[in-house]
Short mmCIF file of C-alpha atoms in Angstrom, two decimals:
data_model
loop_
_atom_site.label_atom_id
_atom_site.label_comp_id
_atom_site.label_asym_id
_atom_site.label_seq_id
_atom_site.Cartn_x
_atom_site.Cartn_y
_atom_site.Cartn_z
CA MET I 1 -1.54 -9.70 14.56
CA ARG I 2 -2.26 -6.29 13.07
CA GLY I 3 0.49 -4.29 11.44
CA ARG I 4 0.04 -1.42 13.86
CA ASP I 5 0.77 -3.81 16.75
CA HIS I 6 4.24 -4.14 15.22
CA GLY I 7 4.67 -0.42 14.57
CA ILE I 8 3.95 -0.59 10.83
CA PRO I 9 2.52 2.75 9.67
CA SER I 10 -1.02 2.95 8.32
CA TYR I 11 -2.05 2.63 4.69
CA ASN I 12 -2.37 6.42 4.33
CA LYS I 13 1.08 7.04 5.83
CA TRP I 14 2.62 4.65 3.31
CA ARG I 15 0.76 6.38 0.48
CA HIS I 16 2.27 9.67 1.67
CA PHE I 17 5.74 8.04 1.84
CA CYS I 18 5.30 6.89 -1.77
CA GLY I 19 4.37 10.40 -2.92
CA MET I 20 0.73 9.53 -3.51
CA GLU I 21 -2.32 11.42 -2.32
CA THR I 22 -3.74 10.25 0.98
CA VAL I 23 -7.45 9.53 1.12
CA GLY I 24 -9.78 11.21 3.61
CA SER I 25 -12.71 8.84 3.27
CA PHE I 26 -13.45 5.45 1.79
CA ASP I 27 -15.69 7.14 -0.79
CA GLN I 28 -12.57 8.91 -2.09
CA MET I 29 -10.84 5.57 -2.75
CA THR I 30 -12.55 4.95 -6.10
CA ALA I 31 -9.24 5.38 -7.98
CA GLN I 32 -7.53 2.79 -5.76
CA VAL I 33 -10.42 0.38 -5.11
CA SER I 34 -12.94 0.21 -7.94
CA ASP I 35 -15.20 -2.35 -6.20
CA GLU I 36 -17.87 -0.43 -4.28
CA ASN I 37 -18.64 -3.46 -2.09
CA VAL I 38 -15.03 -3.60 -0.89
CA ARG I 39 -15.15 0.10 0.00
CA LYS I 40 -18.38 -0.48 1.95
CA VAL I 41 -16.81 -3.36 3.91
CA LEU I 42 -13.78 -1.18 4.71
CA SER I 43 -15.97 1.70 5.91
CA ALA I 44 -17.99 -0.70 8.08
CA ASN I 45 -14.84 -2.01 9.76
CA TYR I 46 -12.55 1.03 9.98
CA PRO I 47 -13.45 4.54 11.20
CA SER I 48 -11.34 6.16 8.45
CA PRO I 49 -8.59 5.33 5.95
CA ASP I 50 -6.10 6.65 8.53
CA ASP I 51 -6.98 3.60 10.65
CA LEU I 52 -6.58 1.14 7.76
CA ASP I 53 -3.71 -1.33 8.12
CA LEU I 54 -1.21 -1.33 5.28
CA TYR I 55 -1.72 -5.00 4.47
CA ILE I 56 -5.49 -4.69 4.13
CA GLY I 57 -5.36 -1.44 2.17
CA GLY I 58 -2.62 -2.71 -0.09
CA MET I 59 -4.33 -6.00 -0.83
CA VAL I 60 -7.66 -4.47 -1.82
CA GLU I 61 -6.16 -1.92 -4.22
CA ASP I 62 -6.69 -2.54 -7.90
CA PRO I 63 -3.45 -3.86 -9.43
CA VAL I 64 -1.22 -1.59 -11.49
CA ILE I 65 -1.21 -2.29 -15.23
CA GLY I 66 0.75 -5.49 -15.83
CA GLY I 67 1.14 -6.12 -12.11
CA LEU I 68 -0.28 -8.23 -9.34
CA VAL I 69 -0.36 -5.59 -6.60
CA GLY I 70 -1.68 -2.06 -6.37
CA PRO I 71 0.34 1.14 -6.46
CA THR I 72 1.09 1.32 -2.74
CA LEU I 73 2.55 -2.18 -2.45
CA ALA I 74 4.29 -1.76 -5.82
CA CYS I 75 6.01 1.34 -4.42
CA ILE I 76 7.12 -0.47 -1.27
CA ILE I 77 8.39 -3.52 -3.17
CA SER I 78 10.23 -1.31 -5.67
CA ASP I 79 11.82 0.70 -2.87
CA GLN I 80 13.01 -2.48 -1.16
CA PHE I 81 14.55 -3.84 -4.37
CA LYS I 82 16.37 -0.53 -4.90
CA ARG I 83 17.68 -0.56 -1.33
CA THR I 84 18.83 -4.16 -1.69
CA ARG I 85 20.56 -3.39 -4.99
CA ASP I 86 22.21 -0.23 -3.69
CA GLY I 87 23.23 -1.84 -0.41
CA ASP I 88 24.90 -4.88 -1.99
CA ARG I 89 28.17 -3.96 -3.64
CA GLN I 90 28.29 -7.33 -5.41
CA VAL I 91 24.77 -7.24 -6.82
CA LEU I 92 25.99 -6.60 -10.37
CA ASP I 93 28.16 -9.72 -10.15
CA LYS I 94 25.06 -11.76 -9.34
CA LEU I 95 22.94 -10.63 -12.28
#
């Protein structure tokens, strides 16, 4: 099942949410995806980065320094941890 079938916004929309530049073409993704072959496969399977599912786009990004995921997924994971911490009044008792 694709993310968009469940109403999950596209890769570019999540990048915008995270305060990052959106990409207009797969050729512009060199900062996020250093492997040219991966960018070619993406461009062969998606009309534009606006059509790219979050999961696919996030998984092919180069990882952030010291991390296992790229900047988009790191942003989403960080945001979720902050929301969990801020939404749980007893979180400090659990640390």
